[in-house]
């Protein structure tokens, strides 16, 4: 379990501890396959009797080294990397839900996750009820049914930037005997460790701040080891009852706190194969080594940008929890280290949608890209890009104003970023 204060050391060193004569830097195990001496040794791996590598579709040493670092950063007991954040979201639910099951999710979540939950999971027979995360415990509890298996939300929602009251959500989930799954992509463990507030499973799109340089797509799932699957045996037969695809092995019995990640690896990764390439895990690790330096700088710059925008009379509204005027300001101060949330700011310009688009076209340093949370300042207009299939009414229902500009503040000189905004506002 990581302690507050040593995250910097974990970022730089955790996961790979070389022995005498071994490479100082995490090696890339660019091999699909691993050698054994006897047939029996290999058979024991297939039976999960012994642990070891046999085929990279299931597990690879480079990936496991990097996953171990993220597990430590989040204060969890086990973790796995996936090929993308989408795969991490899907596995986190599908590992405990099957056809006929139900789960509850906050409505203001990443658009790709919303689609996965509302449309694709439904085709698999798994239903999701979306709730307003700011509603009362009683109101949210009404969404739970006897077949509900999980509660899901984002620490800081992309792109709405609502801040989740994680303790409230943990209380609701646990009172219904289900785990709380948190997407911690925007906050990162540098600003918030959801497990400390009661989350059971934490997931990431590592594509964003963790990679930080926009070079590799990836995801991660971390298990706190805190949820007692056996206490709710009837709800989670996939973890507590014998698995016929592993000769009657029951994960919770055989692997204890490692049950959830072992099942996700042995079953889901085996059958669905969304493994992260070892080369990408290596690149992700380079990003992680400076995460503790980059994230505070992203937040400092975003704070300055938000303050500048709030004072500018061409700006209609600004949404950033670092501003005292923001409705989530107190919650952010309580839950996030130093009150820091993330580097993303949203705002709208007076004159609405068309003025917002013109402003974006005039930016020079900030580029229009379908990405957030990397070193370079970038910008997106959800109504014209990621959410362009929605009408203005549907946009508002999703909490996205038609004039909303999502501004992902990078780690360039903040005066340069503000100067770019200023020249585009005046153009
Ligand atoms: C981008 C994103 C995802 C999806 O991750 P990919 O790596 O693009 O698949 C999930 N959640 C959040 C909060 C994101 O920003």
Short mmCIF file of C-alpha atoms and ligand atoms in Angstrom, two decimals:
data_model
loop_
_atom_site.label_atom_id
_atom_site.label_comp_id
_atom_site.label_asym_id
_atom_site.label_seq_id
_atom_site.Cartn_x
_atom_site.Cartn_y
_atom_site.Cartn_z
CA UNK A 1 0.00 0.00 0.00
CA UNK A 2 1.52 3.31 -1.03
CA UNK A 3 1.73 6.15 1.44
CA UNK A 4 1.08 9.75 0.60
CA UNK A 5 4.39 11.50 0.12
CA UNK A 6 6.35 8.78 -1.63
CA UNK A 7 4.44 8.83 -4.93
CA UNK A 8 7.42 10.53 -6.59
CA UNK A 9 9.67 7.58 -5.81
CA UNK A 10 7.02 5.09 -6.90
CA UNK A 11 6.61 6.94 -10.22
CA UNK A 12 10.31 6.75 -10.96
CA UNK A 13 11.34 3.39 -9.53
CA UNK A 14 8.47 1.06 -8.69
CA UNK A 15 7.78 -2.16 -10.56
CA UNK A 16 11.23 -3.01 -11.92
CA UNK A 17 13.87 -3.88 -9.37
CA UNK A 18 16.87 -5.21 -11.33
CA UNK A 19 19.25 -7.69 -9.81
CA UNK A 20 23.03 -7.66 -10.28
CA UNK A 21 23.98 -7.20 -13.92
CA UNK A 22 20.41 -6.75 -15.16
CA UNK A 23 19.36 -3.71 -17.22
CA UNK A 24 18.63 -0.59 -15.14
CA UNK A 25 15.69 0.29 -17.40
CA UNK A 26 12.55 -1.88 -17.72
CA UNK A 27 13.28 -4.33 -20.55
CA UNK A 28 10.80 -4.75 -23.41
CA UNK A 29 9.93 -8.46 -23.53
CA UNK A 30 9.14 -8.41 -27.22
CA UNK A 31 8.28 -12.11 -27.28
CA UNK A 32 4.93 -13.78 -27.75
CA UNK A 33 6.11 -16.96 -26.12
CA UNK A 34 8.14 -18.28 -23.18
CA UNK A 35 10.21 -21.46 -22.83
CA UNK A 36 9.77 -24.35 -20.35
CA UNK A 37 11.79 -27.50 -19.74
CA UNK A 38 9.10 -30.10 -19.22
CA UNK A 39 5.60 -30.70 -20.45
CA UNK A 40 4.38 -30.80 -16.87
CA UNK A 41 5.71 -27.32 -16.09
CA UNK A 42 3.67 -25.97 -18.99
CA UNK A 43 0.57 -27.96 -17.92
CA UNK A 44 0.74 -26.43 -14.43
CA UNK A 45 0.61 -22.96 -15.97
CA UNK A 46 -2.51 -23.83 -17.94
CA UNK A 47 -4.14 -25.14 -14.75
CA UNK A 48 -3.20 -21.93 -12.88
CA UNK A 49 -1.34 -24.17 -10.40
CA UNK A 50 1.93 -22.35 -11.02
CA UNK A 51 2.37 -18.73 -12.02
CA UNK A 52 4.52 -17.87 -15.00
CA UNK A 53 4.39 -16.57 -18.53
CA UNK A 54 3.42 -18.68 -21.47
CA UNK A 55 1.75 -16.53 -24.10
CA UNK A 56 1.66 -12.74 -24.39
CA UNK A 57 -2.08 -12.62 -25.23
CA UNK A 58 -2.61 -13.39 -21.52
CA UNK A 59 0.37 -11.83 -19.78
CA UNK A 60 3.73 -10.30 -20.55
CA UNK A 61 6.50 -9.38 -18.06
CA UNK A 62 6.91 -5.79 -19.33
CA UNK A 63 3.18 -5.19 -18.92
CA UNK A 64 3.17 -6.71 -15.44
CA UNK A 65 6.08 -4.54 -14.30
CA UNK A 66 4.24 -1.39 -15.41
CA UNK A 67 0.90 -2.62 -13.99
CA UNK A 68 2.60 -3.23 -10.64
CA UNK A 69 3.76 0.41 -10.59
CA UNK A 70 0.23 1.68 -11.24
CA UNK A 71 -1.17 -0.69 -8.58
CA UNK A 72 1.25 0.87 -6.05
CA UNK A 73 0.42 4.41 -7.14
CA UNK A 74 -3.29 3.73 -6.60
CA UNK A 75 -2.73 1.82 -3.36
CA UNK A 76 -4.16 -1.40 -4.81
CA UNK A 77 -3.05 -5.03 -4.52
CA UNK A 78 -3.08 -6.12 -8.19
CA UNK A 79 -3.42 -4.58 -11.64
CA UNK A 80 -3.45 -5.46 -15.32
CA UNK A 81 -2.84 -3.42 -18.45
CA UNK A 82 -5.28 -3.46 -21.37
CA UNK A 83 -4.96 -2.29 -24.97
CA UNK A 84 -7.09 0.84 -24.36
CA UNK A 85 -9.17 2.62 -21.77
CA UNK A 86 -12.28 1.27 -23.48
CA UNK A 87 -11.06 -2.31 -22.93
CA UNK A 88 -10.41 -1.49 -19.25
CA UNK A 89 -13.97 -0.13 -18.80
CA UNK A 90 -15.47 -3.14 -20.55
CA UNK A 91 -13.43 -5.73 -18.62
CA UNK A 92 -14.05 -4.00 -15.28
CA UNK A 93 -17.81 -4.57 -15.69
CA UNK A 94 -17.83 -7.77 -17.75
CA UNK A 95 -15.62 -9.48 -15.14
CA UNK A 96 -18.57 -9.45 -12.70
CA UNK A 97 -21.65 -9.06 -14.95
CA UNK A 98 -23.17 -11.48 -17.40
CA UNK A 99 -26.35 -11.60 -19.52
CA UNK A 100 -29.33 -10.84 -17.28
CA UNK A 101 -27.31 -8.65 -14.91
CA UNK A 102 -27.59 -4.93 -14.31
CA UNK A 103 -25.30 -2.15 -13.10
CA UNK A 104 -25.62 1.53 -12.26
CA UNK A 105 -23.45 4.30 -13.69
CA UNK A 106 -23.16 8.05 -13.34
CA UNK A 107 -24.62 9.69 -16.46
CA UNK A 108 -21.85 12.23 -16.91
CA UNK A 109 -19.04 9.98 -18.09
CA UNK A 110 -16.76 9.82 -21.13
CA UNK A 111 -18.81 9.53 -24.36
CA UNK A 112 -17.15 6.28 -25.44
CA UNK A 113 -17.93 4.68 -22.08
CA UNK A 114 -21.53 5.92 -22.25
CA UNK A 115 -21.98 4.28 -25.63
CA UNK A 116 -20.35 1.05 -24.42
CA UNK A 117 -22.70 0.90 -21.42
CA UNK A 118 -25.90 2.11 -23.10
CA UNK A 119 -25.68 0.33 -26.46
CA UNK A 120 -23.01 -2.38 -26.72
CA UNK A 121 -23.39 -3.92 -23.24
CA UNK A 122 -27.15 -3.96 -23.77
CA UNK A 123 -26.61 -6.17 -26.85
CA UNK A 124 -24.79 -8.59 -24.53
CA UNK A 125 -27.84 -8.65 -22.24
CA UNK A 126 -26.28 -6.44 -19.55
CA UNK A 127 -28.36 -3.41 -18.67
CA UNK A 128 -27.13 -0.10 -17.27
CA UNK A 129 -29.17 2.55 -15.46
CA UNK A 130 -27.67 6.05 -15.60
CA UNK A 131 -28.10 8.34 -12.62
CA UNK A 132 -27.29 11.93 -11.72
CA UNK A 133 -24.18 11.72 -9.53
CA UNK A 134 -25.17 14.83 -7.61
CA UNK A 135 -28.52 13.31 -6.56
CA UNK A 136 -29.08 12.20 -2.95
CA UNK A 137 -28.19 8.73 -1.66
CA UNK A 138 -31.89 7.84 -1.50
CA UNK A 139 -32.48 8.96 -5.07
CA UNK A 140 -29.47 7.02 -6.44
CA UNK A 141 -30.41 3.93 -4.38
CA UNK A 142 -33.72 3.71 -6.27
CA UNK A 143 -31.80 2.62 -9.38
CA UNK A 144 -30.56 -0.57 -7.66
CA UNK A 145 -32.25 -3.93 -8.35
CA UNK A 146 -31.72 -7.45 -7.00
CA UNK A 147 -29.55 -8.23 -10.07
CA UNK A 148 -27.38 -5.08 -9.81
CA UNK A 149 -23.67 -5.96 -9.70
CA UNK A 150 -21.69 -2.72 -9.73
CA UNK A 151 -21.70 1.07 -9.41
CA UNK A 152 -19.51 3.04 -11.87
CA UNK A 153 -18.42 6.70 -12.08
CA UNK A 154 -15.52 8.99 -13.03
CA UNK A 155 -13.53 10.95 -10.42
CA UNK A 156 -13.65 13.94 -12.78
CA UNK A 157 -16.04 13.45 -15.68
CA UNK A 158 -14.80 13.97 -19.25
CA UNK A 159 -15.84 16.49 -20.62
CA UNK A 160 -18.41 17.77 -18.09
CA UNK A 161 -15.72 18.08 -15.35
CA UNK A 162 -18.14 17.27 -12.52
CA UNK A 163 -16.29 16.11 -9.40
CA UNK A 164 -17.55 12.88 -7.84
CA UNK A 165 -18.20 12.54 -4.12
CA UNK A 166 -16.41 9.18 -3.93
CA UNK A 167 -17.24 8.52 -0.25
CA UNK A 168 -20.95 8.99 -0.96
CA UNK A 169 -20.75 6.59 -3.91
CA UNK A 170 -18.79 3.99 -1.91
CA UNK A 171 -21.43 4.10 0.81
CA UNK A 172 -24.24 3.57 -1.72
CA UNK A 173 -22.43 0.72 -3.51
CA UNK A 174 -21.53 -1.10 -0.30
CA UNK A 175 -25.00 -0.74 1.20
CA UNK A 176 -26.21 -2.68 -1.87
CA UNK A 177 -23.43 -5.28 -1.64
CA UNK A 178 -21.68 -4.29 -4.87
CA UNK A 179 -18.21 -2.86 -5.66
CA UNK A 180 -17.59 0.76 -6.64
CA UNK A 181 -15.62 1.06 -9.90
CA UNK A 182 -13.97 4.42 -10.51
CA UNK A 183 -12.46 5.75 -13.74
CA UNK A 184 -9.60 7.89 -12.37
CA UNK A 185 -8.18 8.97 -15.75
CA UNK A 186 -8.46 12.74 -15.32
CA UNK A 187 -7.40 13.03 -11.66
CA UNK A 188 -4.56 10.45 -11.79
CA UNK A 189 -3.25 9.02 -8.50
CA UNK A 190 -1.09 12.14 -8.16
CA UNK A 191 -4.21 14.19 -7.35
CA UNK A 192 -6.59 11.55 -6.02
CA UNK A 193 -6.46 7.91 -4.92
CA UNK A 194 -10.10 6.75 -5.01
CA UNK A 195 -9.34 3.61 -2.97
CA UNK A 196 -8.62 5.88 0.04
CA UNK A 197 -12.23 7.10 -0.26
CA UNK A 198 -13.74 3.61 -0.52
CA UNK A 199 -13.50 2.68 -4.22
CA UNK A 200 -12.97 -1.05 -4.83
CA UNK A 201 -11.74 -1.08 -8.44
CA UNK A 202 -9.95 1.78 -10.22
CA UNK A 203 -9.53 1.98 -13.98
CA UNK A 204 -7.60 4.28 -16.30
CA UNK A 205 -7.30 5.29 -19.87
CA UNK A 206 -3.49 5.40 -19.67
CA UNK A 207 -3.66 7.07 -23.09
CA UNK A 208 -4.16 10.39 -21.29
CA UNK A 209 -1.99 11.84 -18.47
CA UNK A 210 -0.24 8.58 -17.60
CA UNK A 211 1.29 8.27 -21.06
CA UNK A 212 1.20 12.04 -21.22
CA UNK A 213 2.84 12.44 -24.63
CA UNK A 214 0.05 11.16 -26.91
CA UNK A 215 2.13 8.24 -28.16
CA UNK A 216 0.34 5.06 -27.09
CA UNK A 217 -3.22 3.91 -26.44
CA UNK A 218 -3.68 1.89 -23.26
CA UNK A 219 -5.75 1.10 -20.21
CA UNK A 220 -5.30 -0.28 -16.73
CA UNK A 221 -7.47 -1.98 -14.09
CA UNK A 222 -6.42 -1.87 -10.42
CA UNK A 223 -8.05 -3.93 -7.67
CA UNK A 224 -7.97 -2.62 -4.10
CA UNK A 225 -8.41 -6.16 -2.81
CA UNK A 226 -10.95 -4.73 -0.36
CA UNK A 227 -14.23 -6.04 -1.74
CA UNK A 228 -15.31 -9.28 -0.04
CA UNK A 229 -16.74 -11.36 -2.90
CA UNK A 230 -17.47 -14.28 -0.59
CA UNK A 231 -19.70 -12.10 1.60
CA UNK A 232 -21.97 -11.74 -1.48
CA UNK A 233 -21.47 -15.21 -2.92
CA UNK A 234 -24.82 -15.40 -4.69
CA UNK A 235 -24.20 -12.10 -6.52
CA UNK A 236 -20.78 -13.01 -7.89
CA UNK A 237 -20.82 -16.70 -8.84
CA UNK A 238 -18.17 -16.06 -11.51
CA UNK A 239 -15.67 -15.29 -8.74
CA UNK A 240 -16.91 -17.51 -5.93
CA UNK A 241 -18.08 -20.68 -7.69
CA UNK A 242 -15.99 -23.25 -9.61
CA UNK A 243 -14.99 -22.10 -13.12
CA UNK A 244 -15.60 -24.96 -15.58
CA UNK A 245 -13.00 -23.48 -17.95
CA UNK A 246 -10.43 -24.01 -15.16
CA UNK A 247 -11.34 -27.50 -13.93
CA UNK A 248 -13.53 -26.30 -11.13
CA UNK A 249 -11.21 -23.68 -9.63
CA UNK A 250 -12.98 -20.92 -7.64
CA UNK A 251 -11.07 -17.62 -7.95
CA UNK A 252 -12.00 -16.11 -4.58
CA UNK A 253 -10.91 -19.27 -2.80
CA UNK A 254 -7.73 -19.91 -4.79
CA UNK A 255 -6.46 -16.31 -5.13
CA UNK A 256 -7.99 -14.34 -2.22
CA UNK A 257 -7.33 -10.63 -2.78
CA UNK A 258 -5.97 -11.37 -6.24
CA UNK A 259 -9.21 -13.03 -7.40
CA UNK A 260 -10.67 -10.22 -9.52
CA UNK A 261 -7.51 -9.50 -11.54
CA UNK A 262 -6.66 -13.21 -11.89
CA UNK A 263 -10.13 -13.90 -13.31
CA UNK A 264 -9.90 -10.91 -15.67
CA UNK A 265 -6.53 -12.18 -16.91
CA UNK A 266 -7.26 -15.91 -17.05
CA UNK A 267 -10.74 -15.60 -18.58
CA UNK A 268 -11.30 -12.25 -20.25
CA UNK A 269 -7.79 -11.64 -21.55
CA UNK A 270 -7.57 -15.26 -22.69
CA UNK A 271 -10.88 -15.11 -24.55
CA UNK A 272 -11.05 -11.49 -25.71
CA UNK A 273 -7.34 -10.71 -26.05
CA UNK A 274 -7.17 -6.93 -25.53
CA UNK A 275 -3.56 -7.04 -24.35
CA UNK A 276 -1.39 -3.93 -24.39
CA UNK A 277 1.65 -4.30 -26.65
CA UNK A 278 4.84 -4.58 -24.52
CA UNK A 279 6.36 -1.73 -26.52
CA UNK A 280 3.41 0.48 -25.52
CA UNK A 281 3.79 -0.57 -21.89
CA UNK A 282 7.44 0.55 -22.10
CA UNK A 283 6.37 3.95 -23.48
CA UNK A 284 3.66 4.22 -20.82
CA UNK A 285 6.33 3.61 -18.18
CA UNK A 286 8.40 6.52 -19.50
CA UNK A 287 5.31 8.68 -19.04
CA UNK A 288 4.75 7.39 -15.51
CA UNK A 289 8.32 8.29 -14.53
CA UNK A 290 7.43 12.00 -14.82
CA UNK A 291 3.72 11.86 -13.92
CA UNK A 292 4.37 13.50 -10.53
CA UNK A 293 6.12 16.43 -12.25
CA UNK A 294 3.74 16.90 -15.15
CA UNK A 295 0.36 16.65 -13.40
CA UNK A 296 0.94 19.50 -10.91
CA UNK A 297 2.22 21.69 -13.78
CA UNK A 298 -0.83 20.89 -15.92
CA UNK A 299 -3.01 21.92 -12.97
CA UNK A 300 -1.09 25.13 -12.19
CA UNK A 301 -1.32 26.17 -15.83
CA UNK A 302 -5.03 25.25 -16.02
CA UNK A 303 -5.71 27.30 -12.88
CA UNK A 304 -4.07 30.35 -14.48
CA UNK A 305 -5.98 29.84 -17.74
CA UNK A 306 -9.29 29.43 -15.87
CA UNK A 307 -8.66 32.61 -13.86
CA UNK A 308 -7.79 34.53 -17.04
CA UNK A 309 -10.94 33.30 -18.81
CA UNK A 310 -13.21 34.09 -15.85
CA UNK A 311 -12.05 37.73 -15.94
CA UNK A 312 -12.42 38.12 -19.72
CA UNK A 313 -15.66 39.79 -20.81
CA UNK A 314 -15.80 37.85 -24.12
CA UNK A 315 -16.21 34.65 -22.09
CA UNK A 316 -19.76 33.59 -21.15
CA UNK A 317 -18.86 30.94 -18.56
CA UNK A 318 -15.90 28.90 -17.24
CA UNK A 319 -15.98 25.50 -15.59
CA UNK A 320 -12.94 24.52 -13.50
CA UNK A 321 -13.11 23.19 -9.94
CA UNK A 322 -10.02 25.21 -8.97
CA UNK A 323 -12.12 28.40 -9.23
CA UNK A 324 -13.76 29.39 -5.89
CA UNK A 325 -16.95 30.16 -7.88
CA UNK A 326 -17.19 26.52 -9.05
CA UNK A 327 -19.88 24.34 -7.50
CA UNK A 328 -17.37 21.52 -6.91
CA UNK A 329 -14.63 23.73 -5.40
CA UNK A 330 -15.06 22.57 -1.77
CA UNK A 331 -15.34 18.89 -2.73
CA UNK A 332 -12.20 19.20 -4.88
CA UNK A 333 -10.33 20.78 -1.96
CA UNK A 334 -11.37 17.91 0.32
CA UNK A 335 -10.73 15.04 -2.07
CA UNK A 336 -7.78 16.13 -4.21
CA UNK A 337 -4.18 16.65 -3.08
CA UNK A 338 -3.62 20.40 -2.90
CA UNK A 339 -7.14 20.86 -4.33
CA UNK A 340 -5.69 20.05 -7.78
CA UNK A 341 -8.15 18.40 -10.17
CA UNK A 342 -6.77 18.15 -13.72
CA UNK A 343 -5.47 20.21 -16.63
CA UNK A 344 -8.74 20.38 -18.51
CA UNK A 345 -10.87 23.53 -18.46
CA UNK A 346 -14.20 23.99 -20.25
CA UNK A 347 -15.76 27.31 -21.22
CA UNK A 348 -18.18 28.99 -23.61
CA UNK A 349 -17.93 32.30 -25.44
CA UNK A 350 -20.54 35.03 -25.69
CA UNK A 351 -22.23 34.64 -29.06
CA UNK A 352 -22.48 30.86 -28.72
CA UNK A 353 -21.53 28.00 -30.98
CA UNK A 354 -20.34 29.89 -34.08
CA UNK A 355 -18.12 32.23 -32.08
CA UNK A 356 -16.63 29.23 -30.24
CA UNK A 357 -15.76 27.56 -33.56
CA UNK A 358 -14.19 30.72 -34.97
CA UNK A 359 -12.13 31.17 -31.79
CA UNK A 360 -10.77 27.64 -32.08
CA UNK A 361 -9.82 28.10 -35.73
CA UNK A 362 -7.79 31.17 -34.72
CA UNK A 363 -5.71 29.40 -32.05
CA UNK A 364 -2.08 28.85 -33.04
CA UNK A 365 -0.25 27.21 -30.11
CA UNK A 366 -3.27 25.14 -29.08
CA UNK A 367 -4.14 22.53 -31.71
CA UNK A 368 -7.53 21.08 -32.58
CA UNK A 369 -7.20 17.34 -31.87
CA UNK A 370 -9.45 14.52 -30.63
CA UNK A 371 -7.37 14.04 -27.53
CA UNK A 372 -6.95 15.44 -24.05
CA UNK A 373 -4.42 15.33 -21.28
CA UNK A 374 -1.06 15.39 -22.97
CA UNK A 375 1.94 17.69 -22.76
CA UNK A 376 0.75 19.90 -25.66
CA UNK A 377 -2.18 22.24 -25.21
CA UNK A 378 -5.09 21.02 -27.30
CA UNK A 379 -8.70 21.93 -27.85
CA UNK A 380 -11.94 20.31 -28.99
CA UNK A 381 -15.53 21.41 -29.58
CA UNK A 382 -17.62 18.36 -28.57
CA UNK A 383 -20.77 19.63 -30.34
CA UNK A 384 -18.88 19.72 -33.68
CA UNK A 385 -16.58 16.75 -33.08
CA UNK A 386 -17.02 13.90 -30.58
CA UNK A 387 -20.76 14.51 -30.07
CA UNK A 388 -21.69 15.90 -33.52
CA UNK A 389 -24.45 13.32 -34.06
CA UNK A 390 -26.43 14.85 -31.16
CA UNK A 391 -28.99 17.64 -31.44
CA UNK A 392 -28.64 20.70 -29.17
CA UNK A 393 -31.36 19.23 -26.89
CA UNK A 394 -29.54 15.89 -26.65
CA UNK A 395 -26.27 17.71 -25.95
CA UNK A 396 -27.84 19.56 -23.02
CA UNK A 397 -29.25 16.28 -21.70
CA UNK A 398 -25.70 14.90 -21.69
CA UNK A 399 -24.60 18.00 -19.75
CA UNK A 400 -22.74 19.49 -22.74
CA UNK A 401 -23.58 23.06 -23.71
CA UNK A 402 -23.52 23.53 -27.52
CA UNK A 403 -20.89 26.28 -27.10
CA UNK A 404 -18.66 24.17 -24.78
CA UNK A 405 -14.96 24.32 -25.63
CA UNK A 406 -12.84 21.61 -24.02
CA UNK A 407 -9.43 23.16 -23.47
CA UNK A 408 -6.73 20.72 -22.36
CA UNK A 409 -3.97 22.86 -20.88
CA UNK A 410 -0.48 21.55 -21.58
CA UNK A 411 2.83 22.11 -19.83
CA UNK A 412 4.15 24.86 -22.10
CA UNK A 413 4.86 28.31 -20.64
CA UNK A 414 1.49 29.48 -19.32
CA UNK A 415 2.04 33.05 -20.54
CA UNK A 416 2.35 31.68 -24.08
CA UNK A 417 -0.88 29.67 -23.67
CA UNK A 418 -2.77 32.71 -22.39
CA UNK A 419 -1.31 34.92 -25.14
CA UNK A 420 -2.58 32.43 -27.72
CA UNK A 421 -6.07 32.50 -26.20
CA UNK A 422 -5.99 36.30 -26.12
CA UNK A 423 -5.00 36.70 -29.78
CA UNK A 424 -7.70 34.20 -30.84
CA UNK A 425 -10.36 36.00 -28.76
CA UNK A 426 -9.38 39.33 -30.38
CA UNK A 427 -9.06 38.01 -33.95
C1 LIG B 1 -10.27 8.60 -23.19
C2 LIG B 1 -11.03 8.11 -22.04
C3 LIG B 1 -11.46 6.76 -21.98
C4 LIG B 1 -11.23 5.79 -23.11
O1 LIG B 1 -9.88 5.51 -23.22
P1 LIG B 1 -9.16 5.06 -24.60
O2 LIG B 1 -7.77 4.84 -24.13
O3 LIG B 1 -9.32 6.17 -25.57
O4 LIG B 1 -9.84 3.81 -25.04
C5 LIG B 1 -12.11 6.35 -20.83
N1 LIG B 1 -12.36 7.20 -19.82
C6 LIG B 1 -11.97 8.51 -19.86
C7 LIG B 1 -12.27 9.39 -18.70
C8 LIG B 1 -11.29 9.00 -20.96
O5 LIG B 1 -10.92 10.28 -20.99
#
